[in-house]
Short mmCIF file of C-alpha atoms in Angstrom, two decimals:
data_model
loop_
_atom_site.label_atom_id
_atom_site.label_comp_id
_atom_site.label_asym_id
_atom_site.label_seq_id
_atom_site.Cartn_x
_atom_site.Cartn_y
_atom_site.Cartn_z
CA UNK A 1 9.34 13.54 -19.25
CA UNK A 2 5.61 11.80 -19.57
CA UNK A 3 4.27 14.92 -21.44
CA UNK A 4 1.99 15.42 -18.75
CA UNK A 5 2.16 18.67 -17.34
CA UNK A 6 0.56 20.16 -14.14
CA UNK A 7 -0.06 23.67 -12.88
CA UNK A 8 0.65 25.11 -10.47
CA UNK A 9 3.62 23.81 -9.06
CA UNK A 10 2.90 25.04 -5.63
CA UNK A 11 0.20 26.43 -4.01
CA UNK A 12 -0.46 28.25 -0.33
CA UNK A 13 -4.33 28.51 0.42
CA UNK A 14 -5.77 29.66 3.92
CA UNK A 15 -8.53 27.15 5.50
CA UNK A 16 -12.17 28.07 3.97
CA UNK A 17 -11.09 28.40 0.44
CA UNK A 18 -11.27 27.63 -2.84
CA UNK A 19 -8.61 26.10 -5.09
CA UNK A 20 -8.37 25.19 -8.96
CA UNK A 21 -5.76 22.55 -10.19
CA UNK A 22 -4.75 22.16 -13.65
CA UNK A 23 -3.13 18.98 -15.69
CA UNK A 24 -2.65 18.47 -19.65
CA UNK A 25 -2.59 14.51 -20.30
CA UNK A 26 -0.51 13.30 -22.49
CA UNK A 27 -1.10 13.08 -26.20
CA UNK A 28 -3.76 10.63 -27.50
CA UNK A 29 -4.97 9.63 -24.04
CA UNK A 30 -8.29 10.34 -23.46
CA UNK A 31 -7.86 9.35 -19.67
CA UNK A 32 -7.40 11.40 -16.68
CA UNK A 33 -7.13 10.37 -12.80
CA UNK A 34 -6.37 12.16 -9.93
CA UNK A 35 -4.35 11.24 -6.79
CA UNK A 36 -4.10 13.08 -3.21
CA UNK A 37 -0.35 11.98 -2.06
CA UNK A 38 -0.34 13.16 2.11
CA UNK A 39 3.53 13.20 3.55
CA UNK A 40 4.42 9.63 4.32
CA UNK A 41 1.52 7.83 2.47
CA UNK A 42 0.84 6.55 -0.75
CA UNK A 43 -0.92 8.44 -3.76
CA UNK A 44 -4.73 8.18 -2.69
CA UNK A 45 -7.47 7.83 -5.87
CA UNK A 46 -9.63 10.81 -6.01
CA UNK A 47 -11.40 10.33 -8.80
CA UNK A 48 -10.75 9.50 -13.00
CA UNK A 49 -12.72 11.45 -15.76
CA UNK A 50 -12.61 9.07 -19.61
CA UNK A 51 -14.12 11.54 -22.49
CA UNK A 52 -15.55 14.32 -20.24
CA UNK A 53 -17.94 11.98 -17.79
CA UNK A 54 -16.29 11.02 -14.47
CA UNK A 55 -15.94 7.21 -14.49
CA UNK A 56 -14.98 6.12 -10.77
CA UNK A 57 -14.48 8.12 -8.00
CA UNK A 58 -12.36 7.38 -4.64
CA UNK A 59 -13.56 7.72 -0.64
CA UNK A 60 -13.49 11.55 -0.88
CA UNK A 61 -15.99 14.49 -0.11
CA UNK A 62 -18.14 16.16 -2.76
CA UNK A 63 -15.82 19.35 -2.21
CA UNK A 64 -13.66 17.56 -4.69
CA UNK A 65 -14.93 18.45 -8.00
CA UNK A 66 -13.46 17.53 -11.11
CA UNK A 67 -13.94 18.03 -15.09
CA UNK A 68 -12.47 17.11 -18.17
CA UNK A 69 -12.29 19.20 -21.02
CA UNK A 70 -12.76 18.74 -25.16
CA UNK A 71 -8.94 18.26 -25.52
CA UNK A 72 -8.82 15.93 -22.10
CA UNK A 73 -6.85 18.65 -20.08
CA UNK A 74 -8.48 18.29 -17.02
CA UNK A 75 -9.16 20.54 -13.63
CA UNK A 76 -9.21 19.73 -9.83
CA UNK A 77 -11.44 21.95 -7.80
CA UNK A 78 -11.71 21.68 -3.85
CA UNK A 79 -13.90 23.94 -1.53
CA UNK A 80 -13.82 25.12 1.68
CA UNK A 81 -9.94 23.26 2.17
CA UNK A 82 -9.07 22.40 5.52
CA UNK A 83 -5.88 21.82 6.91
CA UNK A 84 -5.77 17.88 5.91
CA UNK A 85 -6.32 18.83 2.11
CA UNK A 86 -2.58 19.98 2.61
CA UNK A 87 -0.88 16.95 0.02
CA UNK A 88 0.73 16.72 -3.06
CA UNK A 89 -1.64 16.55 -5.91
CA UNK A 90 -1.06 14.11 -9.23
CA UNK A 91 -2.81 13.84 -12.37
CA UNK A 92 -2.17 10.89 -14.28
CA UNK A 93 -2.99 10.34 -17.43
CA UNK A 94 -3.56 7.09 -19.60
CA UNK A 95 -4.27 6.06 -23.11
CA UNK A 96 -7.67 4.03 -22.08
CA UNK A 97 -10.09 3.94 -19.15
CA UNK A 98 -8.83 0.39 -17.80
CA UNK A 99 -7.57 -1.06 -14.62
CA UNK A 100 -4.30 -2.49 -16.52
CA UNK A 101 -2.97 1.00 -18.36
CA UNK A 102 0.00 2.52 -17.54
CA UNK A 103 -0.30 5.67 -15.64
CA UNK A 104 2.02 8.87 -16.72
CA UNK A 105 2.33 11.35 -13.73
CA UNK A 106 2.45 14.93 -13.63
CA UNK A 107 5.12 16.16 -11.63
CA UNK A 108 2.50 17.06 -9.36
CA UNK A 109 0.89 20.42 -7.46
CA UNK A 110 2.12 20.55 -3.64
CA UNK A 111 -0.89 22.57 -1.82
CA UNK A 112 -0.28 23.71 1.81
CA UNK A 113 -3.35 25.17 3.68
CA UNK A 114 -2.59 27.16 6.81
CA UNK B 1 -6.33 -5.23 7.27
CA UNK B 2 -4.91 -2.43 5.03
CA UNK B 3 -6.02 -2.72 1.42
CA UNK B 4 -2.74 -2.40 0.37
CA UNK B 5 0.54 -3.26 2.99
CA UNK B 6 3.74 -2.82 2.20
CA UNK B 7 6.86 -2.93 4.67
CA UNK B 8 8.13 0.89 4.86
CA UNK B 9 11.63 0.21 5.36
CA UNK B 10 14.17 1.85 5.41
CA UNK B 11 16.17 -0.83 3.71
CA UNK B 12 19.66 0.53 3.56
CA UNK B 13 21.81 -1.79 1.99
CA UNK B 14 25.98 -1.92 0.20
CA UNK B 15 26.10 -1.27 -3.76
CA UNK B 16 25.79 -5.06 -5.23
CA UNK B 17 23.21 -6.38 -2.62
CA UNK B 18 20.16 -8.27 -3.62
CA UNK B 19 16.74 -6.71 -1.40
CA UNK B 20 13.69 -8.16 -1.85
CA UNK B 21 10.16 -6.07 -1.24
CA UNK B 22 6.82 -7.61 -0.14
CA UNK B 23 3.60 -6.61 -0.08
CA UNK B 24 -0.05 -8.12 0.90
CA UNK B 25 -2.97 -7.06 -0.71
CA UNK B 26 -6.72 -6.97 0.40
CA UNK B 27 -9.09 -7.82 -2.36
CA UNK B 28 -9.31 -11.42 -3.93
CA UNK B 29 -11.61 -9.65 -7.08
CA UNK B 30 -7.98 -7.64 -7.87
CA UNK B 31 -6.98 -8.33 -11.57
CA UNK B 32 -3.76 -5.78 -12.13
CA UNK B 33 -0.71 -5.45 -9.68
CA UNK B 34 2.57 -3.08 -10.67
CA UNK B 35 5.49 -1.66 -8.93
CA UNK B 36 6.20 1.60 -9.18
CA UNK B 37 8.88 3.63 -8.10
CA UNK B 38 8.84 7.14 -6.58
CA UNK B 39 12.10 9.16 -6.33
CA UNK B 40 11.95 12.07 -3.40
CA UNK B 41 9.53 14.64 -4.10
CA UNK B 42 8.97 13.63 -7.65
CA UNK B 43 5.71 12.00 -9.38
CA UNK B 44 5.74 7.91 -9.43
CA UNK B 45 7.19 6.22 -12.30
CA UNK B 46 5.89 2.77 -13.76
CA UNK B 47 8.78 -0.08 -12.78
CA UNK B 48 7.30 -2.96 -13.84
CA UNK B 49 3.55 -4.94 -14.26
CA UNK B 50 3.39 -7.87 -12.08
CA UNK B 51 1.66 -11.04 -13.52
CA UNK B 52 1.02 -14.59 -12.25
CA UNK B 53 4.02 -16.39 -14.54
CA UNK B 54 6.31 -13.78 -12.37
CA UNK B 55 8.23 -11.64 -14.79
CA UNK B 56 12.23 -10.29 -15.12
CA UNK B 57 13.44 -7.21 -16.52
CA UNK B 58 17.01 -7.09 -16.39
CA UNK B 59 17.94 -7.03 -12.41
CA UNK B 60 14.33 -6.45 -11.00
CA UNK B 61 11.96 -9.33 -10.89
CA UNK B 62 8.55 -9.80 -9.62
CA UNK B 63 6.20 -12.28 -8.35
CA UNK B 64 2.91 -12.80 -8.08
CA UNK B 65 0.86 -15.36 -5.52
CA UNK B 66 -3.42 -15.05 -6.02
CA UNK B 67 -3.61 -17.66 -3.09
CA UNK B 68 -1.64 -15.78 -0.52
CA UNK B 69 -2.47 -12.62 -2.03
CA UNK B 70 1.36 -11.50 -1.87
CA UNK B 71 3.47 -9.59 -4.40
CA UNK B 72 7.04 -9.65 -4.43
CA UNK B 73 10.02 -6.89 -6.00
CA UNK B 74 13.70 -8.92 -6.03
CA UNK B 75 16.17 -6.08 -7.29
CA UNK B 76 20.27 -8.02 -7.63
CA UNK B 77 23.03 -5.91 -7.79
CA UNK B 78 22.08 -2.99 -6.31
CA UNK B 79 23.28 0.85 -7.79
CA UNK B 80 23.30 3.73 -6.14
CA UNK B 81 21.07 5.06 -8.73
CA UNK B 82 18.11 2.09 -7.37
CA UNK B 83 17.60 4.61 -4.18
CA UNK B 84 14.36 5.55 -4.01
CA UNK B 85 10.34 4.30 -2.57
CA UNK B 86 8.91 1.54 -4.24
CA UNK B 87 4.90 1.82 -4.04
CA UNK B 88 3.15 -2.38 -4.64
CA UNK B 89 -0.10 -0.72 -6.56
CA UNK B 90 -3.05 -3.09 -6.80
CA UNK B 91 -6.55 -2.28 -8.40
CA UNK B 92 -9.57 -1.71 -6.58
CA UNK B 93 -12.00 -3.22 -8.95
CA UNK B 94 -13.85 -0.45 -9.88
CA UNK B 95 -13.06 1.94 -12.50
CA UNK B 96 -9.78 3.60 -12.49
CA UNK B 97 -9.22 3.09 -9.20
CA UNK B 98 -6.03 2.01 -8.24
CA UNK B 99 -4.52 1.25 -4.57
CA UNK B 100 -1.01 2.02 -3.55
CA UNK B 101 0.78 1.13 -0.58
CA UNK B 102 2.84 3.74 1.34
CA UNK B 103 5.93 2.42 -0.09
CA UNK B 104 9.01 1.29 1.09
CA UNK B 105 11.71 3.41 0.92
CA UNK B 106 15.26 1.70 -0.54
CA UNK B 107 18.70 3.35 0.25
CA UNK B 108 21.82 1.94 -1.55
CA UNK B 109 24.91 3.03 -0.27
CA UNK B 110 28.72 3.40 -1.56
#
């Protein structure tokens, strides 16, 4: 267990809209990142968030939102999903904001859009 | 060229085999490389950091070449218990952003 816990599990959304994701980092890291894992491929970056400002984001659309909260639980948002936002979804969490930290998964949210 | 290539297998190999993984990597400016390992339908685990010197932790060992721009997994004595992807993750240079490959999928049969 990494202490990093994700919600929901699983998620079914129709094509046009709107979906909140939800991950608690693990205690004392300040650090959150999240990943877009497709079937097949590798986890993709989306974007990290270190004390509440986002501090790098990935090659995806501004319909991925993201924020990071006091207590550095932090929320996915994506609008108007299409069909190819259908992935599994990891937050990873990390003690600092560097390159070279370890990264404790959630477990993940698996989102299908139909 | 693929930031990030790994050979996706799948290896399928006896209990007690040595396998070795590659992978080839895309940016020179990359400072961090790890291996980490992915069972099915579950989040990606931290196996090991990969640095220059090469490093060993118990059966697994990793290598590291800057010139070639090539990263290597060795796991000896294979257990059953070793099935599972192994993703070569790299750093993009920027912020928090780290590459992974697809993976390569390891199965390690009776």
């Amino acid at each position: 267990e990494t202490g990093v816990t994700q919600s929901p599990t699983h998620l079914i959304k129709t094509r046009g809209q709107q979906v909140t994701l939800r991950c608690s980092s693990q205690s004392g890291h300040n650090t959150v990142s999240w990943y877009q894992q497709a079937l097949g491929q590798g986890p993709q970056f989306i974007f990290q968030y270190y004390r509440e400002e986002e501090n790098g984001r990935g090659n995806f659309p501004p319909r991925f939102s993201g924020l990071q909260f006091p207590n550095y639980s932090s929320e996915l948002n994506v609008n108007a999903l299409e069909l190819d936002d259908s992935a599994l979804y990891l937050c990873a969490s990390s003690q600092h904001r560097g390159t070279n930290e370890k990264l404790f998964f959630g477990s993940g949210t698996q989102l299908s859009v139909l | 060229r693929k930031e990030v290539e790994q050979d996706p297998g799948p290896f399928n190999v006896p209990e007690g085999a040595t396998v070795a993984f590659n992978c080839t990597y895309s940016n020179s400016a990359s400072q961090s490389f790890f291996w980490y390992r992915q069972d099915c339908r579950k989040e990606p685990k931290l196996l090991m950091s990969v640095y220059s010197s090469g490093n060993e932790d118990g059966r697994f060992t990793a290598q590291l070449n800057r010139a070639s721009q090539y990263i290597s997994l060795l796991i000896r004595d294979s257990k059953l218990s070793d099935s599972a992807t192994y993703l070569c993750v790299v750093d993009g240079g920027s912020q928090g952003n780290l590459i992974f490959g697809k993976g390569t999928k390891l199965s390690v049969k009776p």
